[in-house]
PDB file of C-alpha atoms in Angstrom:
ATOM      1  CA  MET A  21       0.102  -0.017   0.039  1.00  0.00           C
ATOM      2  CA  GLN A  22       1.123   3.386  -0.842  1.00  0.00           C
ATOM      3  CA  GLU A  23       1.231   7.001   0.632  1.00  0.00           C
ATOM      4  CA  ILE A  24      -1.008   9.046  -1.761  1.00  0.00           C
ATOM      5  CA  CYS A  25      -1.590  12.776  -1.541  1.00  0.00           C
ATOM      6  CA  VAL A  26      -4.563  14.337  -3.547  1.00  0.00           C
ATOM      7  CA  VAL A  27      -4.357  18.021  -4.129  1.00  0.00           C
ATOM      8  CA  GLY A  28      -8.051  19.112  -4.296  1.00  0.00           C
ATOM      9  CA  GLY A  29     -10.150  16.020  -4.382  1.00  0.00           C
ATOM     10  CA  SER A  30     -13.102  17.674  -2.600  1.00  0.00           C
ATOM     11  CA  ARG A  31     -15.846  17.147  -5.251  1.00  0.00           C
ATOM     12  CA  TYR A  32     -17.057  14.941  -8.087  1.00  0.00           C
ATOM     13  CA  PHE A  33     -14.481  12.620  -9.527  1.00  0.00           C
ATOM     14  CA  GLY A  34     -11.762  13.926  -7.319  1.00  0.00           C
ATOM     15  CA  LYS A  35     -13.850  13.185  -4.031  1.00  0.00           C
ATOM     16  CA  LEU A  36     -14.679   9.644  -5.879  1.00  0.00           C
ATOM     17  CA  LEU A  37     -11.051   9.054  -6.306  1.00  0.00           C
ATOM     18  CA  VAL A  38     -10.225   9.745  -2.509  1.00  0.00           C
ATOM     19  CA  GLU A  39     -12.986   7.351  -1.547  1.00  0.00           C
ATOM     20  CA  ARG A  40     -11.503   4.609  -3.857  1.00  0.00           C
ATOM     21  CA  LEU A  41      -7.805   5.091  -2.727  1.00  0.00           C
ATOM     22  CA  GLN A  42      -8.810   4.596   0.754  1.00  0.00           C
ATOM     23  CA  ALA A  43     -11.036   1.752   0.030  1.00  0.00           C
ATOM     24  CA  ALA A  44      -8.003   0.057  -1.726  1.00  0.00           C
ATOM     25  CA  GLY A  45      -6.131   0.326   1.490  1.00  0.00           C
ATOM     26  CA  HIS A  46      -3.913   3.410   0.585  1.00  0.00           C
ATOM     27  CA  THR A  47      -2.827   5.992   3.199  1.00  0.00           C
ATOM     28  CA  VAL A  48      -4.581   9.133   1.732  1.00  0.00           C
ATOM     29  CA  THR A  49      -3.727  12.971   2.373  1.00  0.00           C
ATOM     30  CA  VAL A  50      -5.787  15.428   1.174  1.00  0.00           C
ATOM     31  CA  ILE A  51      -4.708  19.280   0.648  1.00  0.00           C
ATOM     32  CA  ASN A  52      -7.385  21.860  -0.028  1.00  0.00           C
ATOM     33  CA  ARG A  53      -8.455  25.201   1.488  1.00  0.00           C
ATOM     34  CA  GLY A  54     -10.571  23.624   4.212  1.00  0.00           C
ATOM     35  CA  SER A  55     -14.158  24.229   2.841  1.00  0.00           C
ATOM     36  CA  THR A  56     -14.872  20.614   2.477  1.00  0.00           C
ATOM     37  CA  PRO A  57     -13.512  17.966   4.852  1.00  0.00           C
ATOM     38  CA  PRO A  58     -12.354  14.629   3.316  1.00  0.00           C
ATOM     39  CA  PRO A  59     -13.463  11.251   4.613  1.00  0.00           C
ATOM     40  CA  GLN A  60     -12.846  10.139   8.032  1.00  0.00           C
ATOM     41  CA  GLY A  61      -9.565   8.366   8.143  1.00  0.00           C
ATOM     42  CA  VAL A  62      -8.190  10.693   5.321  1.00  0.00           C
ATOM     43  CA  VAL A  63      -5.452  13.083   6.640  1.00  0.00           C
ATOM     44  CA  HIS A  64      -6.637  16.798   5.902  1.00  0.00           C
ATOM     45  CA  LEU A  65      -3.912  19.466   5.195  1.00  0.00           C
ATOM     46  CA  VAL A  66      -5.440  22.928   4.849  1.00  0.00           C
ATOM     47  CA  ALA A  67      -3.424  25.374   2.556  1.00  0.00           C
ATOM     48  CA  ASP A  68      -4.010  27.447  -0.403  1.00  0.00           C
ATOM     49  CA  ARG A  69      -2.073  25.920  -3.300  1.00  0.00           C
ATOM     50  CA  ASN A  70      -1.540  29.305  -4.789  1.00  0.00           C
ATOM     51  CA  ARG A  71       0.406  30.355  -1.808  1.00  0.00           C
ATOM     52  CA  GLU A  72       4.023  28.725  -1.784  1.00  0.00           C
ATOM     53  CA  SER A  73       4.583  29.266   1.651  1.00  0.00           C
ATOM     54  CA  ALA A  74       1.395  27.909   3.143  1.00  0.00           C
ATOM     55  CA  LEU A  75       1.745  24.920   0.751  1.00  0.00           C
ATOM     56  CA  THR A  76       5.204  24.120   1.766  1.00  0.00           C
ATOM     57  CA  ALA A  77       4.262  24.694   5.631  1.00  0.00           C
ATOM     58  CA  ALA A  78       1.130  22.353   5.383  1.00  0.00           C
ATOM     59  CA  ILE A  79       3.421  19.571   3.618  1.00  0.00           C
ATOM     60  CA  GLY A  80       6.009  19.831   6.184  1.00  0.00           C
ATOM     61  CA  SER A  81       8.444  17.038   6.536  1.00  0.00           C
ATOM     62  CA  ARG A  82       5.954  14.488   4.941  1.00  0.00           C
ATOM     63  CA  THR A  83       6.949  12.385   1.877  1.00  0.00           C
ATOM     64  CA  PHE A  84       4.518  10.453  -0.518  1.00  0.00           C
ATOM     65  CA  ASP A  85       4.723   7.829  -2.859  1.00  0.00           C
ATOM     66  CA  VAL A  86       2.295   9.711  -5.380  1.00  0.00           C
ATOM     67  CA  VAL A  87       0.677  13.008  -5.710  1.00  0.00           C
ATOM     68  CA  VAL A  88      -2.339  13.389  -7.824  1.00  0.00           C
ATOM     69  CA  ASP A  89      -3.009  17.250  -8.582  1.00  0.00           C
ATOM     70  CA  GLN A  90      -6.657  17.567  -9.528  1.00  0.00           C
ATOM     71  CA  VAL A  91      -6.663  21.650  -9.250  1.00  0.00           C
ATOM     72  CA  CYS A  92      -3.807  22.660 -11.382  1.00  0.00           C
ATOM     73  CA  TYR A  93      -4.713  25.124 -14.032  1.00  0.00           C
ATOM     74  CA  THR A  94      -1.692  27.380 -14.748  1.00  0.00           C
ATOM     75  CA  PRO A  95       2.158  27.076 -15.003  1.00  0.00           C
ATOM     76  CA  VAL A  96       2.327  29.274 -12.016  1.00  0.00           C
ATOM     77  CA  GLN A  97       0.432  26.732 -10.021  1.00  0.00           C
ATOM     78  CA  ALA A  98       2.455  23.961 -11.446  1.00  0.00           C
ATOM     79  CA  ALA A  99       5.826  25.599 -10.626  1.00  0.00           C
ATOM     80  CA  ILE A 100       4.678  25.979  -6.953  1.00  0.00           C
ATOM     81  CA  ALA A 101       3.744  22.492  -6.746  1.00  0.00           C
ATOM     82  CA  ALA A 102       6.998  21.257  -8.209  1.00  0.00           C
ATOM     83  CA  ARG A 103       8.982  23.151  -5.799  1.00  0.00           C
ATOM     84  CA  ALA A 104       6.729  22.073  -2.878  1.00  0.00           C
ATOM     85  CA  PHE A 105       6.876  18.550  -3.731  1.00  0.00           C
ATOM     86  CA  ARG A 106      10.300  18.080  -5.315  1.00  0.00           C
ATOM     87  CA  GLY A 107      12.352  15.411  -3.041  1.00  0.00           C
ATOM     88  CA  ARG A 108       8.993  14.590  -1.284  1.00  0.00           C
ATOM     89  CA  THR A 109       7.403  12.442  -3.992  1.00  0.00           C
ATOM     90  CA  ARG A 110       8.293   9.780  -6.415  1.00  0.00           C
ATOM     91  CA  ARG A 111       5.502  10.193  -8.932  1.00  0.00           C
ATOM     92  CA  PHE A 112       3.174  13.112  -9.819  1.00  0.00           C
ATOM     93  CA  VAL A 113      -0.022  12.637 -11.696  1.00  0.00           C
ATOM     94  CA  MET A 114      -2.145  15.894 -12.968  1.00  0.00           C
ATOM     95  CA  THR A 115      -5.511  15.904 -14.136  1.00  0.00           C
ATOM     96  CA  SER A 116      -5.617  17.533 -17.350  1.00  0.00           C
ATOM     97  CA  THR A 117      -8.316  17.877 -20.139  1.00  0.00           C
ATOM     98  CA  ILE A 118      -9.391  17.088 -23.675  1.00  0.00           C
ATOM     99  CA  GLU A 119      -9.198  20.979 -24.397  1.00  0.00           C
ATOM    100  CA  VAL A 120      -5.523  20.915 -24.692  1.00  0.00           C
ATOM    101  CA  TYR A 121      -6.113  19.659 -28.162  1.00  0.00           C
ATOM    102  CA  ASP A 122      -8.656  22.171 -29.198  1.00  0.00           C
ATOM    103  CA  PRO A 123      -7.393  23.879 -32.564  1.00  0.00           C
ATOM    104  CA  ALA A 124      -9.039  27.084 -31.945  1.00  0.00           C
ATOM    105  CA  THR A 125      -6.866  27.794 -29.031  1.00  0.00           C
ATOM    106  CA  ALA A 126      -3.516  26.850 -30.258  1.00  0.00           C
ATOM    107  CA  ALA A 127      -1.445  26.314 -33.292  1.00  0.00           C
ATOM    108  CA  LEU A 128      -1.415  22.364 -33.330  1.00  0.00           C
ATOM    109  CA  SER A 129      -0.199  19.870 -35.733  1.00  0.00           C
ATOM    110  CA  SER A 130      -2.825  18.840 -37.769  1.00  0.00           C
ATOM    111  CA  VAL A 131      -4.343  15.501 -38.015  1.00  0.00           C
ATOM    112  CA  PRO A 132      -6.614  13.930 -41.038  1.00  0.00           C
ATOM    113  CA  HIS A 133     -10.245  15.099 -40.373  1.00  0.00           C
ATOM    114  CA  GLY A 134     -11.887  12.441 -38.230  1.00  0.00           C
ATOM    115  CA  THR A 135      -8.644  10.706 -36.970  1.00  0.00           C
ATOM    116  CA  ALA A 136      -8.832  10.299 -33.201  1.00  0.00           C
ATOM    117  CA  VAL A 137      -6.124  12.575 -31.862  1.00  0.00           C
ATOM    118  CA  PRO A 138      -3.208  10.936 -30.043  1.00  0.00           C
ATOM    119  CA  GLU A 139      -1.163  12.298 -27.144  1.00  0.00           C
ATOM    120  CA  GLY A 140       1.678  13.335 -29.207  1.00  0.00           C
ATOM    121  CA  ILE A 141      -0.023  16.326 -30.810  1.00  0.00           C
ATOM    122  CA  VAL A 142       0.554  18.301 -27.649  1.00  0.00           C
ATOM    123  CA  ASP A 143       4.094  17.357 -26.281  1.00  0.00           C
ATOM    124  CA  PRO A 144       4.635  18.975 -22.661  1.00  0.00           C
ATOM    125  CA  ALA A 145       8.380  18.376 -23.177  1.00  0.00           C
ATOM    126  CA  ALA A 146       8.517  20.840 -26.004  1.00  0.00           C
ATOM    127  CA  TRP A 147       5.564  23.352 -25.095  1.00  0.00           C
ATOM    128  CA  LEU A 148       6.591  26.975 -24.560  1.00  0.00           C
ATOM    129  CA  VAL A 149       5.969  28.114 -21.143  1.00  0.00           C
ATOM    130  CA  ARG A 150       5.244  31.853 -20.185  1.00  0.00           C
ATOM    131  CA  MET A 151       5.203  32.876 -16.822  1.00  0.00           C
ATOM    132  CA  ASP A 152       4.775  36.395 -17.391  1.00  0.00           C
ATOM    133  CA  LEU A 153       1.274  35.901 -18.633  1.00  0.00           C
ATOM    134  CA  PRO A 154      -1.420  37.226 -16.141  1.00  0.00           C
ATOM    135  CA  TRP A 155      -2.383  33.823 -14.942  1.00  0.00           C
ATOM    136  CA  ARG A 156      -3.555  35.004 -11.634  1.00  0.00           C
ATOM    137  CA  ASP A 157      -6.243  37.046 -13.353  1.00  0.00           C
ATOM    138  CA  ASP A 158      -9.573  34.872 -13.035  1.00  0.00           C
ATOM    139  CA  ALA A 159     -11.030  36.469 -16.501  1.00  0.00           C
ATOM    140  CA  TYR A 160      -7.986  35.785 -18.423  1.00  0.00           C
ATOM    141  CA  LEU A 161      -7.476  32.203 -16.947  1.00  0.00           C
ATOM    142  CA  GLU A 162     -11.056  31.311 -17.744  1.00  0.00           C
ATOM    143  CA  ALA A 163     -10.394  32.405 -21.367  1.00  0.00           C
ATOM    144  CA  HIS A 164      -7.211  30.566 -21.576  1.00  0.00           C
ATOM    145  CA  TYR A 165      -8.110  27.587 -19.670  1.00  0.00           C
ATOM    146  CA  ALA A 166      -6.696  25.157 -22.567  1.00  0.00           C
ATOM    147  CA  GLU A 167      -3.491  27.177 -22.650  1.00  0.00           C
ATOM    148  CA  GLY A 168      -3.093  27.393 -18.861  1.00  0.00           C
ATOM    149  CA  LYS A 169      -3.215  23.369 -18.738  1.00  0.00           C
ATOM    150  CA  ARG A 170      -0.865  22.852 -21.624  1.00  0.00           C
ATOM    151  CA  GLN A 171       1.741  24.891 -19.798  1.00  0.00           C
ATOM    152  CA  ALA A 172       0.945  23.379 -16.572  1.00  0.00           C
ATOM    153  CA  GLU A 173       1.894  19.999 -17.922  1.00  0.00           C
ATOM    154  CA  ALA A 174       5.048  21.446 -19.566  1.00  0.00           C
ATOM    155  CA  VAL A 175       6.457  22.972 -16.167  1.00  0.00           C
ATOM    156  CA  PHE A 176       6.111  19.442 -14.511  1.00  0.00           C
ATOM    157  CA  ALA A 177       7.354  17.373 -17.453  1.00  0.00           C
ATOM    158  CA  ARG A 178      10.509  19.478 -17.554  1.00  0.00           C
ATOM    159  CA  ASP A 179      11.235  20.895 -13.910  1.00  0.00           C
ATOM    160  CA  GLY A 180       9.404  18.576 -11.688  1.00  0.00           C
ATOM    161  CA  GLY A 181      12.281  16.365 -10.618  1.00  0.00           C
ATOM    162  CA  PHE A 182       9.856  13.342 -10.236  1.00  0.00           C
ATOM    163  CA  GLU A 183       7.851  11.011 -12.588  1.00  0.00           C
ATOM    164  CA  PHE A 184       5.277  12.927 -14.386  1.00  0.00           C
ATOM    165  CA  ALA A 185       2.078  11.956 -16.010  1.00  0.00           C
ATOM    166  CA  SER A 186      -0.790  13.998 -16.996  1.00  0.00           C
ATOM    167  CA  VAL A 187      -4.410  12.486 -17.445  1.00  0.00           C
ATOM    168  CA  ARG A 188      -6.110  14.378 -20.414  1.00  0.00           C
ATOM    169  CA  SER A 189      -9.881  13.790 -19.591  1.00  0.00           C
ATOM    170  CA  ALA A 190     -12.731  13.794 -22.104  1.00  0.00           C
ATOM    171  CA  HIS A 191     -15.950  15.595 -21.058  1.00  0.00           C
ATOM    172  CA  VAL A 192     -16.967  14.212 -17.846  1.00  0.00           C
ATOM    173  CA  LEU A 193     -20.822  13.180 -17.298  1.00  0.00           C
ATOM    174  CA  GLY A 194     -22.609  11.085 -14.793  1.00  0.00           C
ATOM    175  CA  GLY A 195     -23.328  11.596 -10.952  1.00  0.00           C
ATOM    176  CA  GLY A 196     -26.662  13.392 -11.135  1.00  0.00           C
ATOM    177  CA  ALA A 197     -26.569  16.303  -8.885  1.00  0.00           C
ATOM    178  CA  GLN A 198     -22.704  15.833  -8.579  1.00  0.00           C
ATOM    179  CA  GLU A 199     -22.026  16.899 -12.008  1.00  0.00           C
ATOM    180  CA  PHE A 200     -21.365  20.544 -11.089  1.00  0.00           C
ATOM    181  CA  THR A 201     -20.817  21.716 -14.897  1.00  0.00           C
ATOM    182  CA  GLY A 202     -24.654  21.878 -15.500  1.00  0.00           C
ATOM    183  CA  ARG A 203     -24.341  20.529 -18.949  1.00  0.00           C
ATOM    184  CA  LEU A 204     -26.728  17.645 -18.820  1.00  0.00           C
ATOM    185  CA  ALA A 205     -28.996  19.710 -16.803  1.00  0.00           C
ATOM    186  CA  HIS A 206     -29.038  22.583 -19.707  1.00  0.00           C
ATOM    187  CA  TYR A 207     -30.204  19.742 -22.251  1.00  0.00           C
ATOM    188  CA  ILE A 208     -32.608  18.231 -19.943  1.00  0.00           C
ATOM    189  CA  GLU A 209     -34.305  21.839 -19.293  1.00  0.00           C
ATOM    190  CA  HIS A 210     -34.162  22.619 -22.881  1.00  0.00           C
ATOM    191  CA  ILE A 211     -35.482  19.423 -24.377  1.00  0.00           C
ATOM    192  CA  ALA A 212     -38.111  19.122 -21.399  1.00  0.00           C
ATOM    193  CA  LEU A 213     -39.565  22.579 -22.033  1.00  0.00           C
ATOM    194  CA  GLY A 214     -39.106  22.711 -25.829  1.00  0.00           C
ATOM    195  CA  LYS A 215     -36.515  25.456 -25.753  1.00  0.00           C
ATOM    196  CA  GLU A 216     -34.143  25.775 -28.486  1.00  0.00           C
ATOM    197  CA  ILE A 217     -30.740  24.099 -28.710  1.00  0.00           C
ATOM    198  CA  ALA A 218     -28.068  26.079 -30.753  1.00  0.00           C
ATOM    199  CA  VAL A 219     -26.142  23.661 -32.982  1.00  0.00           C
ATOM    200  CA  HIS A 220     -23.580  23.973 -35.678  1.00  0.00           C
ATOM    201  CA  ALA A 221     -24.815  23.137 -39.033  1.00  0.00           C
ATOM    202  CA  GLU A 222     -22.395  20.211 -39.220  1.00  0.00           C
ATOM    203  CA  ALA A 223     -21.743  19.560 -35.510  1.00  0.00           C
ATOM    204  CA  LEU A 224     -19.002  17.392 -35.153  1.00  0.00           C
ATOM    205  CA  PRO A 225     -18.548  14.361 -32.678  1.00  0.00           C
ATOM    206  CA  THR A 226     -16.646  14.165 -29.562  1.00  0.00           C
ATOM    207  CA  VAL A 227     -15.711  11.807 -26.835  1.00  0.00           C
ATOM    208  CA  PHE A 228     -16.898  11.622 -23.260  1.00  0.00           C
ATOM    209  CA  ILE A 229     -16.032   9.756 -20.076  1.00  0.00           C
ATOM    210  CA  HIS A 230     -18.257   8.705 -16.986  1.00  0.00           C
ATOM    211  CA  TYR A 231     -16.979  10.166 -13.690  1.00  0.00           C
ATOM    212  CA  GLU A 232     -16.573   6.827 -12.129  1.00  0.00           C
ATOM    213  CA  GLU A 233     -14.586   5.630 -14.906  1.00  0.00           C
ATOM    214  CA  LEU A 234     -12.318   8.623 -14.568  1.00  0.00           C
ATOM    215  CA  ALA A 235     -11.736   8.129 -11.108  1.00  0.00           C
ATOM    216  CA  ASP A 236     -10.807   4.366 -11.883  1.00  0.00           C
ATOM    217  CA  LEU A 237      -8.380   5.374 -14.391  1.00  0.00           C
ATOM    218  CA  LEU A 238      -6.759   8.230 -12.054  1.00  0.00           C
ATOM    219  CA  LEU A 239      -6.448   5.369  -9.322  1.00  0.00           C
ATOM    220  CA  TRP A 240      -4.964   3.222 -11.979  1.00  0.00           C
ATOM    221  CA  ALA A 241      -2.543   5.973 -13.006  1.00  0.00           C
ATOM    222  CA  ALA A 242      -1.424   6.851  -9.607  1.00  0.00           C
ATOM    223  CA  THR A 243      -0.812   3.279  -8.358  1.00  0.00           C
ATOM    224  CA  ALA A 244      -1.078   0.495 -10.814  1.00  0.00           C
ATOM    225  CA  THR A 245       1.421   1.522 -13.598  1.00  0.00           C
ATOM    226  CA  ASP A 246       4.623   3.579 -13.974  1.00  0.00           C
ATOM    227  CA  PHE A 247       3.922   5.157 -17.293  1.00  0.00           C
ATOM    228  CA  THR A 248       4.974   8.891 -17.897  1.00  0.00           C
ATOM    229  CA  GLY A 249       3.712  11.455 -20.011  1.00  0.00           C
ATOM    230  CA  PRO A 250       0.335  12.396 -21.329  1.00  0.00           C
ATOM    231  CA  ILE A 251      -2.304   9.737 -21.412  1.00  0.00           C
ATOM    232  CA  ASN A 252      -5.911  10.252 -23.122  1.00  0.00           C
ATOM    233  CA  ALA A 253      -8.955   9.240 -20.923  1.00  0.00           C
ATOM    234  CA  CYS A 254     -12.276   8.633 -23.016  1.00  0.00           C
ATOM    235  CA  SER A 255     -14.961   6.040 -22.929  1.00  0.00           C
ATOM    236  CA  ASP A 256     -14.971   4.187 -26.474  1.00  0.00           C
ATOM    237  CA  GLY A 257     -17.316   5.538 -29.129  1.00  0.00           C
ATOM    238  CA  LEU A 258     -18.133   9.228 -30.697  1.00  0.00           C
ATOM    239  CA  LEU A 259     -21.079  11.142 -30.130  1.00  0.00           C
ATOM    240  CA  ASP A 260     -22.258  14.561 -31.442  1.00  0.00           C
ATOM    241  CA  VAL A 261     -24.814  17.100 -29.971  1.00  0.00           C
ATOM    242  CA  ARG A 262     -27.605  15.502 -31.697  1.00  0.00           C
ATOM    243  CA  ASP A 263     -26.731  12.032 -30.483  1.00  0.00           C
ATOM    244  CA  LEU A 264     -26.708  13.347 -26.826  1.00  0.00           C
ATOM    245  CA  ALA A 265     -29.929  15.355 -27.253  1.00  0.00           C
ATOM    246  CA  SER A 266     -31.350  12.119 -28.674  1.00  0.00           C
ATOM    247  CA  THR A 267     -30.625   9.863 -25.643  1.00  0.00           C
ATOM    248  CA  ILE A 268     -32.153  12.670 -23.424  1.00  0.00           C
ATOM    249  CA  ALA A 269     -35.364  12.777 -25.669  1.00  0.00           C
ATOM    250  CA  SER A 270     -35.730   9.197 -25.185  1.00  0.00           C
ATOM    251  CA  LYS A 271     -36.042   9.500 -21.405  1.00  0.00           C
ATOM    252  CA  THR A 272     -37.947  12.675 -21.464  1.00  0.00           C
ATOM    253  CA  GLY A 273     -40.457  11.786 -23.960  1.00  0.00           C
ATOM    254  CA  ARG A 274     -40.015  15.184 -25.752  1.00  0.00           C
ATOM    255  CA  GLU A 275     -38.175  15.912 -29.244  1.00  0.00           C
ATOM    256  CA  PRO A 276     -35.370  18.471 -29.054  1.00  0.00           C
ATOM    257  CA  VAL A 277     -35.877  21.502 -31.039  1.00  0.00           C
ATOM    258  CA  TYR A 278     -32.611  22.668 -33.002  1.00  0.00           C
ATOM    259  CA  ARG A 279     -31.567  26.207 -34.052  1.00  0.00           C
ATOM    260  CA  THR A 280     -28.627  26.421 -36.264  1.00  0.00           C
ATOM    261  CA  VAL A 281     -26.088  28.852 -35.694  1.00  0.00           C
ATOM    262  CA  GLY A 282     -23.717  30.664 -38.235  1.00  0.00           C
ATOM    263  CA  SER A 283     -19.996  30.874 -38.054  1.00  0.00           C
ATOM    264  CA  GLY A 284     -18.614  32.349 -35.062  1.00  0.00           C
ATOM    265  CA  GLU A 285     -22.050  32.423 -33.171  1.00  0.00           C
ATOM    266  CA  PRO A 286     -22.174  30.726 -29.675  1.00  0.00           C
ATOM    267  CA  ALA A 287     -23.510  26.971 -29.561  1.00  0.00           C
ATOM    268  CA  SER A 288     -24.828  24.736 -26.867  1.00  0.00           C
ATOM    269  CA  PRO A 289     -22.298  22.815 -24.996  1.00  0.00           C
ATOM    270  CA  PHE A 290     -20.827  19.699 -26.926  1.00  0.00           C
ATOM    271  CA  SER A 291     -21.784  21.231 -30.334  1.00  0.00           C
ATOM    272  CA  PHE A 292     -18.358  21.743 -32.026  1.00  0.00           C
ATOM    273  CA  ASP A 293     -17.546  23.006 -35.463  1.00  0.00           C
ATOM    274  CA  ARG A 294     -13.874  21.772 -35.345  1.00  0.00           C
ATOM    275  CA  HIS A 295     -12.607  18.256 -34.664  1.00  0.00           C
ATOM    276  CA  TYR A 296     -10.264  17.066 -31.567  1.00  0.00           C
ATOM    277  CA  ALA A 297     -11.783  14.065 -30.510  1.00  0.00           C
ATOM    278  CA  MET A 298      -9.102  11.911 -28.546  1.00  0.00           C
ATOM    279  CA  SER A 299      -7.480   8.292 -29.175  1.00  0.00           C
ATOM    280  CA  ASN A 300      -7.532   6.055 -26.069  1.00  0.00           C
ATOM    281  CA  ALA A 301      -5.126   3.851 -27.688  1.00  0.00           C
ATOM    282  CA  ARG A 302      -2.087   4.448 -25.389  1.00  0.00           C
ATOM    283  CA  ALA A 303      -4.122   3.733 -22.021  1.00  0.00           C
ATOM    284  CA  LYS A 304      -5.480   0.511 -23.515  1.00  0.00           C
ATOM    285  CA  ASP A 305      -1.970  -0.488 -24.775  1.00  0.00           C
ATOM    286  CA  LEU A 306      -0.784  -0.049 -21.182  1.00  0.00           C
ATOM    287  CA  GLY A 307      -3.592  -2.123 -19.743  1.00  0.00           C
ATOM    288  CA  PHE A 308      -6.702   0.117 -19.054  1.00  0.00           C
ATOM    289  CA  PHE A 309      -9.955  -0.986 -20.448  1.00  0.00           C
ATOM    290  CA  PHE A 310     -12.577   1.428 -21.132  1.00  0.00           C
ATOM    291  CA  SER A 311     -16.439   1.254 -21.446  1.00  0.00           C
ATOM    292  CA  ARG A 312     -18.626   2.501 -24.226  1.00  0.00           C
ATOM    293  CA  THR A 313     -20.239   5.770 -23.853  1.00  0.00           C
ATOM    294  CA  ALA A 314     -23.308   4.318 -25.330  1.00  0.00           C
ATOM    295  CA  ASP A 315     -23.540   1.770 -22.611  1.00  0.00           C
ATOM    296  CA  TRP A 316     -23.397   4.278 -19.566  1.00  0.00           C
ATOM    297  CA  LEU A 317     -25.022   7.353 -21.241  1.00  0.00           C
ATOM    298  CA  PRO A 318     -28.706   6.422 -20.769  1.00  0.00           C
ATOM    299  CA  GLY A 319     -28.038   5.677 -17.016  1.00  0.00           C
ATOM    300  CA  ALA A 320     -26.327   9.220 -16.725  1.00  0.00           C
ATOM    301  CA  VAL A 321     -29.270  11.088 -18.235  1.00  0.00           C
ATOM    302  CA  ALA A 322     -31.664   9.163 -16.161  1.00  0.00           C
ATOM    303  CA  GLU A 323     -29.687  10.219 -12.941  1.00  0.00           C
ATOM    304  CA  ALA A 324     -29.578  13.881 -14.255  1.00  0.00           C
ATOM    305  CA  ILE A 325     -33.147  13.964 -14.911  1.00  0.00           C
ATOM    306  CA  ASP A 326     -33.658  12.556 -11.246  1.00  0.00           C
ATOM    307  CA  ALA A 327     -31.651  15.145  -9.921  1.00  0.00           C
ATOM    308  CA  SER A 328     -33.503  18.209 -11.869  1.00  0.00           C
ATOM    309  CA  ALA A 329     -36.412  19.989 -10.739  1.00  0.00           C
ATOM    310  CA  THR A 330     -37.540  20.598 -14.428  1.00  0.00           C
ATOM    311  CA  PRO A 331     -40.638  18.563 -15.240  1.00  0.00           C
ATOM    312  CA  THR A 332     -40.237  16.151 -17.876  1.00  0.00           C
ATOM    313  CA  VAL A 333     -43.771  15.463 -18.969  1.00  0.00           C
TER     314      VAL A 333
END
């Protein structure tokens, strides 16, 4: 059994990860700002990870086999964590995102249209880091979320001083009320009430992952394998926005109403006019087996409907 530290881990799949690490017999430490206590038996360190002195003081003389960072969004945060945990962990796993592949946010190597995007399209070891950008400005960070993740990965890959792996998650669904992004709730409300769903004329498919499967993969990445570098985390099977709406419609008994948007006009969540659906081949080659999105999505939709106050009939 191992000593595992989770930075964040207070909600959704991070909370589930903590529970599963503990259930597997690992000694778990959680570092967060203290607003949400971890389960009984988990060591709780209170610190703002943005303040290096506070983070270092909270860690003290502790050492860990693995650190899983659930809430790293910028190269500044990555540099703070790299210094704080250098010499105190053998392995560091960062939760990243499919958005690092979004061609609208960076000049990336092109792949043939429709090809599942492999990890090598964004190589953190070679990515340019700009610490001088206004990463502490919330509005700037929100607008540059994908770039913040890319640069955070780059800092750990080059300057961490430990084995580093990043888990690039697909769009996460499931968990009913726990699904804090509200994206499924958005569709349930629109379809149940006959409100228009804004979609691109040729909406392209993307990839998804159930929150429980992502927690399982993070557990595996932290404890069951020693791979380094990025790995894509997505269930098998592509879906586009109309596929998602159709699944919801089958549960609500209401047909979706679509409105086609023009170029540059905002669309509903998961309607994409550009391709960056990920390949999960590397994770499979390393021994992780994924479910099919089509198998778990109806249950996730049903959970979301049950958690919603919106009438469905």
